[in-house]
Coordinates of C-alpha atoms in Angstrom, one line a residue:
Chain A
M1 CA -39.9 61.9 28.8
Q2 CA -37.3 63.7 29.1
G3 CA -34.3 61.8 26.8
I4 CA -36.0 59.6 25.1
A5 CA -39.5 60.7 23.9
Q6 CA -38.0 64.1 22.3
P7 CA -35.1 64.1 19.7
Y8 CA -31.7 64.4 21.5
H9 CA -28.8 65.6 19.4
A10 CA -25.4 65.5 21.3
A11 CA -24.6 69.2 20.7
P12 CA -26.5 72.2 19.1
A13 CA -26.2 71.8 15.2
P14 CA -28.1 73.3 12.3
R15 CA -31.2 71.6 11.9
V16 CA -32.2 71.5 7.7
Q17 CA -35.9 73.3 6.8
P18 CA -38.9 71.6 6.2
G19 CA -38.8 71.6 2.2
D20 CA -35.1 72.3 1.4
E21 CA -32.4 69.7 0.7
V22 CA -31.5 67.5 2.6
I23 CA -28.4 66.0 -0.2
R24 CA -27.0 67.5 -2.8
I25 CA -24.6 66.3 -5.4
S26 CA -22.9 67.6 -8.3
G27 CA -20.5 66.5 -10.6
M28 CA -19.5 63.8 -8.9
S29 CA -17.5 61.1 -9.2
A30 CA -16.5 58.2 -7.9
G31 CA -14.7 55.1 -7.4
Y32 CA -12.4 52.4 -6.4
E33 CA -8.5 52.6 -6.8
E34 CA -7.9 53.2 -10.8
K35 CA -11.6 52.0 -11.5
V36 CA -14.1 54.7 -12.1
V37 CA -17.8 53.5 -10.9
L38 CA -19.9 56.8 -11.1
S39 CA -19.9 59.7 -13.6
D40 CA -21.3 63.0 -14.0
I41 CA -23.8 62.8 -10.8
D42 CA -26.0 65.0 -10.3
L43 CA -28.7 64.4 -7.5
E44 CA -30.7 66.3 -5.0
V45 CA -33.0 65.2 -2.3
R46 CA -35.8 67.3 -0.5
R47 CA -36.5 66.6 3.6
G48 CA -39.1 63.8 3.8
E49 CA -38.5 62.0 0.6
V50 CA -38.2 58.5 0.7
L51 CA -35.8 58.0 -2.2
A52 CA -34.4 54.7 -4.3
L53 CA -31.6 54.2 -5.7
I54 CA -32.5 51.4 -8.4
G55 CA -30.6 49.7 -10.9
Q56 CA -28.6 46.3 -12.2
S57 CA -25.9 44.8 -9.5
G58 CA -22.5 46.5 -10.4
C59 CA -24.1 49.7 -11.6
G60 CA -22.9 52.2 -8.8
K61 CA -26.4 51.9 -6.7
S62 CA -24.3 51.1 -3.2
T63 CA -21.0 53.0 -4.0
L64 CA -23.3 56.4 -4.6
L65 CA -24.5 55.5 -1.2
R66 CA -21.5 55.3 0.7
C67 CA -19.8 58.3 -1.4
I68 CA -23.3 60.1 1.0
A69 CA -22.3 58.4 3.9
G70 CA -18.9 59.8 3.9
L71 CA -16.6 56.0 3.4
L72 CA -15.6 56.9 -0.1
E73 CA -14.1 60.1 -1.3
P74 CA -15.6 61.4 -4.2
L75 CA -13.1 61.9 -7.4
D76 CA -14.3 64.8 -8.2
G77 CA -17.4 67.3 -8.1
D78 CA -19.3 67.8 -4.8
V79 CA -21.4 66.7 -2.4
V80 CA -23.4 68.1 0.6
V81 CA -25.2 66.3 3.4
L82 CA -27.1 67.7 5.8
G83 CA -25.4 71.5 4.8
R84 CA -22.3 69.6 5.4
R85 CA -19.6 69.3 2.0
L86 CA -17.9 65.8 2.5
P87 CA -15.5 64.8 3.4
V88 CA -15.7 66.9 6.5
R89 CA -11.7 67.0 7.8
D90 CA -12.2 68.4 11.4
E91 CA -13.2 65.5 13.7
S92 CA -15.5 67.2 15.6
E93 CA -17.3 68.7 12.6
R94 CA -17.8 65.1 11.4
R95 CA -18.8 63.3 14.3
K96 CA -21.9 65.7 14.5
L97 CA -22.9 65.1 11.0
L98 CA -22.6 61.1 11.4
A99 CA -24.6 62.2 14.5
R100 CA -27.4 63.1 12.3
M101 CA -27.3 60.4 10.2
G102 CA -27.8 56.4 10.5
M103 CA -27.4 54.0 8.2
V104 CA -28.3 50.4 7.6
F105 CA -25.9 48.2 6.3
Q106 CA -26.3 45.0 3.6
Q107 CA -25.0 42.8 6.0
N108 CA -26.5 44.0 9.1
A109 CA -23.2 44.8 10.4
L110 CA -24.1 44.4 14.0
L111 CA -21.2 43.9 16.4
G112 CA -20.8 39.9 17.2
S113 CA -19.7 40.7 20.3
M114 CA -22.2 42.5 21.8
T115 CA -26.0 42.2 22.3
V116 CA -28.1 43.3 20.3
A117 CA -29.4 46.0 23.3
E118 CA -26.0 47.2 23.8
N119 CA -25.6 47.2 19.5
V120 CA -28.3 50.0 19.8
A121 CA -27.1 51.8 22.7
L122 CA -23.9 52.2 21.0
P123 CA -24.1 55.1 19.3
V124 CA -26.1 56.6 22.3
L125 CA -23.5 56.5 24.3
E126 CA -20.8 57.4 22.0
H127 CA -22.4 60.9 20.9
T128 CA -24.2 61.7 24.2
S129 CA -23.3 62.1 28.5
L130 CA -27.1 59.7 29.1
G131 CA -24.8 56.9 30.9
H132 CA -25.2 53.5 30.3
E133 CA -29.0 52.8 32.2
I134 CA -30.6 55.5 30.0
S135 CA -28.8 54.3 26.9
R136 CA -30.3 50.6 27.6
Q137 CA -33.5 52.1 28.5
L138 CA -33.6 53.6 25.1
A139 CA -32.3 50.8 23.2
L140 CA -34.9 48.0 24.5
G141 CA -37.2 51.5 23.4
K142 CA -36.1 51.2 19.8
L143 CA -36.4 47.6 19.6
V144 CA -39.7 47.7 21.0
Q145 CA -40.5 49.9 18.3
V146 CA -39.1 47.6 15.6
G147 CA -40.8 44.3 17.1
L148 CA -37.8 42.8 18.8
D149 CA -39.2 43.4 22.4
G150 CA -37.5 40.5 24.9
W151 CA -34.1 40.1 22.2
G152 CA -32.0 43.3 23.8
D153 CA -29.8 40.1 25.5
K154 CA -29.3 37.8 22.6
L155 CA -26.4 38.2 20.3
P156 CA -26.7 39.1 16.9
A157 CA -26.0 35.5 16.4
Q158 CA -28.8 34.3 17.8
L159 CA -31.0 36.3 15.7
S160 CA -33.0 35.2 11.9
G161 CA -31.6 37.2 9.2
G162 CA -35.3 39.1 9.7
M163 CA -34.6 39.9 13.0
Q164 CA -30.9 41.0 12.7
K165 CA -31.9 43.6 9.8
R166 CA -34.6 44.8 12.7
A167 CA -31.8 45.0 14.9
A168 CA -29.2 47.1 12.6
L169 CA -32.5 49.3 11.6
A170 CA -33.2 50.0 15.6
R171 CA -29.7 50.9 15.7
S172 CA -29.7 53.2 13.0
I173 CA -32.3 55.4 14.7
A174 CA -31.4 55.7 18.1
L175 CA -30.3 59.0 17.2
E176 CA -33.0 60.2 15.6
P177 CA -31.1 60.8 12.7
E178 CA -32.5 63.2 10.1
L179 CA -31.3 60.9 6.9
L180 CA -31.4 57.1 7.2
L181 CA -29.2 55.3 4.3
C182 CA -30.0 52.1 4.1
D183 CA -28.1 49.0 1.4
E184 CA -30.4 47.1 0.4
P185 CA -32.8 46.7 3.0
I186 CA -34.8 43.7 2.4
A187 CA -32.6 41.4 0.0
G188 CA -31.9 38.2 0.8
L189 CA -35.5 37.8 3.1
D190 CA -38.8 36.6 1.9
P191 CA -41.9 38.6 1.0
V192 CA -43.7 38.1 4.1
V193 CA -40.7 39.4 6.0
A194 CA -39.8 42.1 3.6
S195 CA -42.9 43.7 3.2
G196 CA -42.6 43.9 7.0
I197 CA -39.5 45.4 6.8
D198 CA -40.5 48.3 4.3
R199 CA -43.6 48.9 6.4
L200 CA -41.5 49.6 9.2
I201 CA -39.2 52.0 7.5
T202 CA -41.7 54.0 6.5
S203 CA -43.4 54.4 9.3
L204 CA -40.3 55.2 11.4
A205 CA -39.5 57.6 8.5
H206 CA -43.2 59.3 9.0
R207 CA -42.8 59.4 12.6
L208 CA -39.6 60.6 13.2
G209 CA -39.0 62.7 10.3
M210 CA -36.2 61.2 8.3
T211 CA -35.5 61.3 4.9
V212 CA -34.4 57.9 3.7
V213 CA -32.2 56.8 1.2
M214 CA -32.4 53.2 -0.1
V215 CA -30.9 51.5 -2.7
T216 CA -33.0 48.5 -3.6
H217 CA -33.6 46.2 -6.9
E218 CA -36.9 45.1 -5.1
L219 CA -39.7 46.4 -7.6
A220 CA -42.1 45.2 -4.6
S221 CA -40.5 48.2 -2.6
I222 CA -40.0 50.5 -5.3
Q223 CA -43.8 50.7 -6.2
T224 CA -45.1 50.3 -2.5
I225 CA -42.9 52.7 -0.5
V226 CA -40.7 54.8 -2.6
S227 CA -41.7 59.2 -3.1
R228 CA -39.1 58.7 -6.1
A229 CA -36.3 56.6 -7.8
V230 CA -33.0 57.0 -9.4
L231 CA -32.3 54.6 -12.2
V232 CA -28.8 54.3 -12.5
V233 CA -27.1 52.7 -15.5
D234 CA -23.1 51.9 -15.9
G235 CA -22.6 54.6 -13.7
R236 CA -24.5 57.6 -14.5
I237 CA -28.0 58.7 -13.4
H238 CA -30.4 57.2 -16.3
A239 CA -33.9 58.6 -15.2
V240 CA -35.1 60.0 -12.0
G241 CA -38.9 60.0 -11.2
H242 CA -42.2 58.6 -9.1
P243 CA -41.8 55.1 -9.5
T244 CA -45.5 54.9 -11.5
E245 CA -44.4 57.2 -14.0
L246 CA -41.4 55.3 -14.5
A247 CA -42.9 52.0 -14.9
R248 CA -44.8 53.9 -17.5
S249 CA -41.7 54.9 -19.0
T250 CA -40.9 53.8 -22.9
D251 CA -36.8 54.5 -22.3
P252 CA -35.6 51.1 -23.1
K253 CA -33.9 50.7 -19.9
V254 CA -36.4 51.7 -17.8
H255 CA -38.9 49.3 -20.0
A256 CA -36.4 46.6 -18.9
F257 CA -35.6 47.2 -15.0
F258 CA -39.2 48.2 -14.5
H259 CA -40.5 45.1 -16.5
R260 CA -37.7 42.7 -15.8
V261 CA -36.6 42.2 -19.2
P262 CA -33.8 40.3 -19.4
P263 CA -30.5 41.4 -21.6
D264 CA -30.5 40.3 -25.2
E265 CA -28.8 37.0 -25.6
A266 CA -27.3 38.2 -28.8
A267 CA -25.1 40.6 -26.9
A268 CA -23.6 37.5 -26.0
G269 CA -21.2 36.8 -28.8
S270 CA -21.1 34.1 -31.7
S271 CA -21.4 30.6 -31.1
V272 CA -18.8 28.3 -31.6
I273 CA -20.3 27.2 -34.7
E274 CA -21.1 30.6 -35.7
K275 CA -17.2 31.1 -35.6
L276 CA -16.4 28.0 -37.7
E277 CA -19.3 29.1 -40.1
E278 CA -18.3 32.4 -40.3
S279 CA -14.0 31.6 -41.0
Chain B
M1 CA -20.1 4.6 -25.4
D2 CA -17.2 2.7 -24.8
G3 CA -15.1 4.8 -23.5
A4 CA -12.7 4.2 -26.0
G5 CA -12.7 8.2 -26.8
P6 CA -13.6 9.8 -30.4
T7 CA -11.3 8.8 -33.5
I8 CA -9.6 11.7 -36.0
V9 CA -8.7 10.5 -39.3
M10 CA -7.0 12.8 -41.4
E11 CA -7.1 13.3 -45.1
R12 CA -5.4 15.8 -47.8
Q13 CA -7.4 16.2 -50.4
G14 CA -5.6 19.1 -52.6
S15 CA -4.0 21.8 -50.7
D16 CA -6.7 21.1 -47.5
V17 CA -6.4 18.7 -45.3
V18 CA -9.9 17.0 -44.2
V19 CA -10.2 15.9 -40.1
R20 CA -13.1 13.3 -39.9
V21 CA -13.8 13.3 -35.7
S22 CA -16.2 10.2 -34.3
G23 CA -17.8 8.9 -31.2
D24 CA -18.8 11.2 -28.3
L25 CA -17.5 14.0 -27.8
D26 CA -18.7 14.7 -23.8
R27 CA -17.4 14.9 -20.4
H28 CA -15.4 11.8 -20.4
L29 CA -13.0 13.7 -22.9
T30 CA -9.3 13.6 -22.3
A31 CA -6.6 16.5 -22.8
D32 CA -5.1 14.1 -25.1
F33 CA -8.1 15.0 -27.8
V34 CA -6.5 18.1 -28.1
R35 CA -3.3 17.1 -28.9
R36 CA -4.5 14.6 -31.3
L37 CA -6.4 17.3 -33.4
M38 CA -3.1 19.6 -33.6
A39 CA -1.7 16.9 -36.0
A40 CA -3.4 19.0 -38.2
R41 CA -1.6 21.8 -37.7
R42 CA 1.0 22.6 -41.0
Q43 CA -0.9 19.6 -43.2
G44 CA -2.7 22.1 -45.5
A45 CA -3.8 26.0 -45.5
V46 CA -7.5 25.0 -44.6
V47 CA -8.5 22.4 -42.2
W48 CA -11.9 21.0 -42.7
L49 CA -13.8 19.7 -39.7
D50 CA -16.2 16.9 -41.0
L51 CA -18.3 15.9 -37.2
A52 CA -21.2 13.8 -39.3
G53 CA -19.5 10.9 -37.4
V54 CA -20.0 12.5 -33.8
G55 CA -22.7 11.2 -31.9
V56 CA -23.1 12.6 -27.9
M57 CA -21.7 15.7 -27.8
D58 CA -21.7 18.7 -25.5
S59 CA -20.6 21.9 -24.4
M60 CA -17.0 19.7 -23.2
G61 CA -16.4 18.9 -26.1
A62 CA -17.6 22.1 -27.6
A63 CA -14.9 23.8 -25.4
A64 CA -12.3 21.2 -26.6
L65 CA -12.9 21.8 -30.0
E66 CA -13.1 25.3 -29.7
L67 CA -9.2 25.1 -28.2
G68 CA -8.5 23.0 -30.7
C69 CA -10.0 25.0 -33.5
R70 CA -8.2 28.5 -31.8
R71 CA -4.7 26.7 -31.6
L72 CA -5.0 26.2 -35.5
R73 CA -5.8 29.5 -36.2
E74 CA -2.8 30.8 -34.4
G75 CA -0.8 28.5 -36.6
G76 CA -2.2 30.7 -39.3
Q77 CA -4.8 27.8 -41.0
Q78 CA -8.3 28.6 -41.5
V79 CA -11.1 26.3 -39.7
R80 CA -14.1 25.9 -41.6
L81 CA -17.1 22.9 -40.7
R82 CA -17.3 21.0 -43.7
S83 CA -20.2 18.6 -41.9
A84 CA -22.3 17.7 -38.6
S85 CA -24.4 16.1 -37.2
E86 CA -27.4 17.9 -35.3
A87 CA -25.8 17.0 -31.8
A88 CA -22.5 18.2 -32.9
R89 CA -24.3 21.7 -33.7
A90 CA -26.5 22.1 -30.9
A91 CA -23.6 21.6 -28.9
M92 CA -21.4 24.5 -30.6
R93 CA -24.8 26.6 -31.0
S94 CA -24.5 26.6 -26.9
L95 CA -21.2 28.0 -26.5
P96 CA -19.8 30.9 -26.6
A97 CA -16.5 31.3 -28.8
V98 CA -14.3 33.1 -26.0
D99 CA -10.7 33.6 -26.8
A100 CA -9.7 31.3 -23.5
G101 CA -5.9 33.2 -23.7
A102 CA -7.2 37.0 -23.1
E103 CA -8.2 36.1 -20.4
T104 CA -5.1 35.5 -18.3
G105 CA -3.8 38.8 -18.9
R106 CA -0.3 40.0 -20.1
K107 CA 2.5 38.5 -18.4
T108 CA 4.6 40.7 -16.3
G109 CA 8.3 40.5 -16.8
L110 CA 10.9 40.3 -13.4
L111 CA 11.9 43.9 -13.6
E112 CA 7.7 44.9 -13.5
S113 CA 7.4 42.7 -10.6
L114 CA 9.9 43.6 -8.2
G115 CA 9.1 47.0 -9.3
G116 CA 5.3 46.9 -8.5
A117 CA 6.3 44.8 -5.1
A118 CA 8.5 47.8 -4.3
F119 CA 6.1 49.9 -4.7
D120 CA 3.2 48.0 -2.4
W121 CA 5.8 47.7 0.3
L122 CA 6.3 51.5 0.1
A123 CA 2.7 51.9 0.1
A124 CA 2.5 49.3 2.9
A125 CA 4.7 50.4 5.1
G126 CA 3.0 54.2 4.5
S127 CA -0.2 52.6 6.0
L128 CA 1.7 51.1 9.0
A129 CA 3.5 54.4 9.9
Q130 CA -0.1 56.6 9.3
L131 CA -1.6 53.7 11.8
V132 CA 1.2 54.1 14.3
S133 CA 0.6 58.0 14.2
E134 CA -3.5 57.7 14.4
V135 CA -2.7 55.5 17.4
A136 CA -0.8 57.3 19.1
A137 CA -2.7 60.0 18.6
R138 CA -5.7 58.2 20.1
G139 CA -3.8 56.4 23.2
L140 CA -1.7 59.1 24.2
L141 CA -3.0 62.8 23.0
D142 CA -6.8 61.5 23.9
P143 CA -6.9 62.0 27.4
F144 CA -5.9 65.3 27.7
R145 CA -8.5 66.5 25.3
G146 CA -10.8 64.6 27.9
R147 CA -11.2 61.8 25.7
F148 CA -10.4 58.7 28.1
P149 CA -9.5 55.5 27.8
A150 CA -12.5 52.4 27.5
L151 CA -10.7 50.9 30.6
A152 CA -13.5 48.0 30.7
S153 CA -12.5 47.3 27.2
S154 CA -9.1 47.7 27.6
A155 CA -9.2 45.1 30.7
R156 CA -10.8 42.6 28.6
E157 CA -8.1 42.4 26.4
A158 CA -5.8 42.3 28.7
V159 CA -6.8 39.4 29.8
R160 CA -7.4 38.0 26.5
I161 CA -3.5 38.9 24.9
G162 CA -1.7 38.4 28.4
V163 CA -3.8 36.8 31.0
D164 CA -4.6 33.9 29.0
A165 CA -1.5 33.0 27.8
F166 CA 0.4 32.8 31.2
P167 CA 0.1 28.7 31.2
V168 CA 1.6 28.5 27.8
V169 CA 4.7 31.5 28.4
A170 CA 5.1 29.7 31.7
L171 CA 5.8 26.1 30.0
I172 CA 7.7 27.7 26.7
S173 CA 10.1 29.1 29.7
L174 CA 10.5 26.6 31.7
L175 CA 11.6 24.3 29.2
L176 CA 13.8 26.9 27.4
G177 CA 15.3 27.1 30.7
L178 CA 15.7 23.8 30.9
I179 CA 17.3 23.6 27.8
L180 CA 19.6 26.7 28.1
G181 CA 20.6 25.1 31.5
F182 CA 21.0 21.7 30.1
Q183 CA 23.3 22.8 27.2
A184 CA 25.5 25.4 29.5
A185 CA 26.3 22.2 32.0
H186 CA 27.5 20.3 28.9
Q187 CA 30.2 22.6 27.7
L188 CA 30.5 24.2 31.1
R189 CA 31.6 20.8 33.0
Q190 CA 34.3 20.4 31.1
F191 CA 35.9 23.0 32.4
G192 CA 34.6 23.0 35.7
A193 CA 33.2 25.9 36.1
N194 CA 29.6 24.4 36.8
I195 CA 28.8 27.9 38.4
F196 CA 28.3 29.3 35.5
V197 CA 25.6 28.0 34.6
A198 CA 23.7 30.7 36.2
N199 CA 25.1 33.6 34.7
L200 CA 24.3 31.8 31.1
V201 CA 20.6 30.9 32.2
G202 CA 19.7 33.9 34.3
L203 CA 21.3 36.4 31.7
G204 CA 19.7 34.2 28.3
M205 CA 16.8 34.3 29.8
V206 CA 16.6 38.4 30.9
R207 CA 18.1 40.0 27.9
E208 CA 17.1 37.6 25.2
F209 CA 14.9 34.5 25.9
G210 CA 12.3 36.0 28.0
P211 CA 11.3 38.9 25.8
L212 CA 12.1 37.2 22.5
M213 CA 10.0 34.2 22.9
T214 CA 7.0 36.0 24.9
A215 CA 6.9 38.0 21.8
I216 CA 7.1 35.0 19.5
I217 CA 3.9 33.3 21.6
L218 CA 1.7 36.2 21.5
A219 CA 2.4 36.9 17.9
G220 CA 0.9 34.1 17.3
R221 CA -1.7 33.3 19.6
S222 CA -2.8 36.7 20.0
G223 CA -1.9 38.7 17.2
S224 CA -3.6 36.2 14.7
S225 CA -6.5 36.1 17.0
I226 CA -6.6 40.0 16.5
T227 CA -5.4 40.0 12.7
A228 CA -8.8 37.4 12.3
E229 CA -11.4 39.6 15.0
L230 CA -10.4 42.6 13.1
G231 CA -10.8 41.5 9.6
T232 CA -13.8 39.2 10.0
M233 CA -15.0 42.9 11.2
V234 CA -14.0 44.3 8.3
V235 CA -15.3 41.7 5.7
R236 CA -18.7 41.8 7.8
E237 CA -19.0 45.8 7.2
E238 CA -18.7 46.3 11.2
V239 CA -15.9 48.4 10.9
D240 CA -17.8 50.7 8.6
A241 CA -20.4 50.7 10.5
L242 CA -18.5 52.0 13.0
R243 CA -17.5 54.8 10.8
T244 CA -21.0 56.0 9.9
M245 CA -22.0 56.1 13.8
G246 CA -19.2 58.5 13.9
I247 CA -16.8 56.3 15.7
D248 CA -13.1 55.7 15.1
P249 CA -12.3 52.6 14.6
V250 CA -9.0 53.0 16.1
R251 CA -9.8 54.5 19.4
Y252 CA -12.5 52.3 19.8
L253 CA -10.7 48.8 18.1
V254 CA -6.9 49.2 19.0
V255 CA -6.3 51.6 21.4
P256 CA -7.3 49.3 24.0
K257 CA -5.7 46.2 23.0
V258 CA -2.4 48.5 22.8
Y259 CA -3.3 49.3 26.6
A260 CA -3.8 46.0 27.5
I261 CA -0.4 44.5 26.1
T262 CA 1.7 47.5 26.9
V263 CA 0.8 46.3 30.5
T264 CA 0.4 42.3 30.2
G265 CA 3.3 42.0 27.7
P266 CA 6.3 43.2 29.3
A267 CA 4.4 41.4 32.8
L268 CA 4.7 38.3 30.5
S269 CA 8.2 38.6 30.0
V270 CA 9.3 38.9 33.5
F271 CA 7.3 35.9 34.0
S272 CA 8.9 34.4 31.7
M273 CA 12.7 35.8 33.1
A274 CA 11.3 33.7 36.5
I275 CA 10.1 30.7 35.3
G276 CA 13.1 30.2 32.6
I277 CA 16.1 30.9 35.0
L278 CA 13.8 28.2 37.6
G279 CA 14.5 26.0 34.3
G280 CA 17.9 26.3 34.7
F281 CA 17.8 26.0 38.8
F282 CA 16.4 22.2 38.2
I283 CA 19.1 21.7 35.8
A284 CA 21.9 23.2 38.1
I285 CA 21.0 21.3 41.3
T286 CA 20.0 18.0 39.8
F287 CA 22.6 18.0 37.0
L288 CA 25.5 20.0 38.0
D289 CA 25.2 19.3 41.5
L290 CA 24.9 22.4 42.4
A291 CA 24.1 24.0 45.6
P292 CA 20.8 25.5 45.7
G293 CA 21.9 29.4 47.3
A294 CA 25.4 29.1 45.0
Y295 CA 22.9 29.4 41.9
W296 CA 21.1 32.2 43.5
S297 CA 23.6 33.9 44.7
Q298 CA 25.1 33.8 41.2
I299 CA 22.0 34.6 38.9
Q300 CA 22.5 37.9 41.3
T301 CA 25.8 38.9 40.6
A302 CA 25.3 38.2 37.1
I303 CA 22.1 39.9 36.2
D304 CA 22.2 44.0 37.1
L305 CA 19.4 46.8 36.8
N306 CA 20.9 47.3 33.1
D307 CA 20.1 43.7 31.8
F308 CA 16.5 43.8 33.6
G309 CA 16.6 47.4 31.7
H310 CA 17.1 46.2 28.3
G311 CA 14.9 43.0 28.5
F312 CA 12.1 44.8 30.0
G313 CA 12.7 47.7 26.9
K314 CA 12.9 45.0 24.2
S315 CA 10.0 43.4 25.6
L316 CA 7.8 47.0 25.1
V317 CA 8.8 47.1 22.0
F318 CA 8.2 43.5 20.7
S319 CA 4.4 43.8 22.2
W320 CA 4.0 47.2 20.3
I321 CA 5.1 45.6 17.4
V322 CA 2.6 42.4 17.8
V323 CA -0.4 44.5 18.3
I324 CA 0.5 47.0 15.7
V325 CA 1.6 44.3 12.9
A326 CA -1.9 42.6 14.0
T327 CA -4.1 45.5 13.6
Y328 CA -2.9 46.8 10.5
Y329 CA -3.0 43.4 8.8
G330 CA -6.4 43.1 10.3
L331 CA -8.3 46.7 9.2
H332 CA -6.7 46.0 5.7
I333 CA -8.2 42.9 4.6
Q334 CA -8.8 42.1 1.6
G335 CA -10.4 38.8 -0.4
G336 CA -13.4 38.1 2.0
A337 CA -12.7 35.2 4.0
V338 CA -10.1 33.5 2.1
G339 CA -8.1 36.8 2.5
V340 CA -8.9 36.9 6.9
G341 CA -6.7 33.5 6.2
R342 CA -4.0 34.7 4.3
S343 CA -3.4 38.1 6.2
T344 CA -3.9 36.1 9.4
T345 CA -0.6 33.7 8.4
A346 CA 0.9 37.1 7.2
S347 CA 0.5 39.2 10.1
V348 CA 2.4 36.4 12.4
V349 CA 5.3 35.8 10.3
A350 CA 5.5 39.7 9.9
S351 CA 5.5 40.0 13.0
I352 CA 8.0 37.5 13.8
F353 CA 10.4 39.0 11.3
M354 CA 9.9 42.4 12.4
I355 CA 10.4 41.3 15.9
I356 CA 13.7 39.4 15.4
F357 CA 14.9 42.5 13.3
A358 CA 14.3 44.7 16.1
D359 CA 15.7 42.5 18.3
S360 CA 19.0 42.7 16.5
I361 CA 18.8 46.0 15.9
F362 CA 18.5 46.6 19.8
T363 CA 21.4 43.9 20.7
T364 CA 23.7 46.1 18.4
A365 CA 23.3 48.9 19.9
S366 CA 23.5 48.0 23.3
T367 CA 26.8 46.1 22.4
A368 CA 28.4 49.3 20.8
L369 CA 27.4 51.2 23.3
G370 CA 28.9 49.4 26.1

């Protein structure tokens, strides 16, 4: 069916060819105000990959994802996404690039004043001339794809956490993007729902030919759906590889992450009695 | 445990002092415990702690003890452990010794604080100017580029910002007119100049109080709502989501509000002027026994197009101040839910301040230009 089943782009845009790079980052550093969070980041992501950015809380994974999404300007280095070097200053070119990407936020970021269907239709209305009726038709179809048939006219607050996540996913794929970014897509969800979201992301990625970059620290996700993982430690890329290989690594930090080894308690500092006895 | 607190006995031993603590060191301690420990200050080069008599001790007792020991060390004394009960050892082992004073950071002097505040103010002024330029670009230039305003969302905002404010504006304007009329009548009656109550109320409402009170009501009612709405969207990453969809948050969220208040702000002001004059009318005919026709005739004599233009122009500028300040504070929220509350209050205060500041400029300029 024209305009819905076929991939649609608001304007002709160069598509990345199979096998080539979707993301290339070289020598990048990034941070907030005076604090540098990421240093010397070099990363390539190829078309069709499902890549996970993993690491402990506060290591810089979400910052890296925000740089790729164009939400945070790097302090240094190059970030090239879908053949465009960031930041794209020209508004028209930036809109074209963003229409080729979709993002799922950790808190879903559904607009609370709109129904679920209106949320999903929003990027379609913004980037196409399909009009309200077709956009709604498309949105309802996307909601069926993510298992939310019949929930289109509800407000986001009326949905459970897992359902909101599905709705956010439907919105992120509304324009059939080439690149999907997910910030902790299964955080806070129970294992059954989380597994469903993982499966959904994988099947949509395969069906739509998307490249997926996700921030996660869920080992189950990493080991079942991810084709390559990047371990970030203290703002730097520490290890890259297939999850199975990384899980067998003898590197202490990689081993600690994959085998859930807690940090050494001695690193916490002297206790009150130790301080008295060392005086 | 009888609640009387631990006992502290001090004994000089040569050049040192032994501090024997007996009893329970737990959550029932008071801050007085550390002060009592400080009695060992300057009593000896080395303070020996004897905790053999300690019964129950938990991490709260360990923290109080650690604080006391730290203060003694800062005074140049060494603090050592002579003996301790098992309970005391276990509690002291469980709590890391942290320099609590280091966590509060360096104190900043007055000049440094003033300088920092000045830089923050300049940065905020820059951000505000940037927002104004973006709103102007999107609101004024976009139609010429083929991007037409979202009239549906502008209409919804007009109802929310303006139409729903009519009742409260009407009530306050009526009361203001009554107050103005009553205050004027009280003075003018002494001079037999009752008729001039129309001038006072009419000119007062049209040139000043109509636009001013309307803007203040809009700032408190609609401005705070706008700040809270946008701030919540920022906290929930909805504004970031709009950016990742290629939707300019200023064009999508701010411009419809500017269009809406451009229409409803002045409309509310004109409405306020009329209702205020009506309030003065009630006072004129009841308190001053003026003939209704005389009042309205005097109103027409006193107020000319220049006065109306002055008030109308002010109301437009005040309306823009309300919406720009509210959206600025909303889009620059920091600190989560607490930040939303703080910014909402700050936006109302800032709006009212800037409205009155602008009013003073208008009035001065109008007077200077005659």
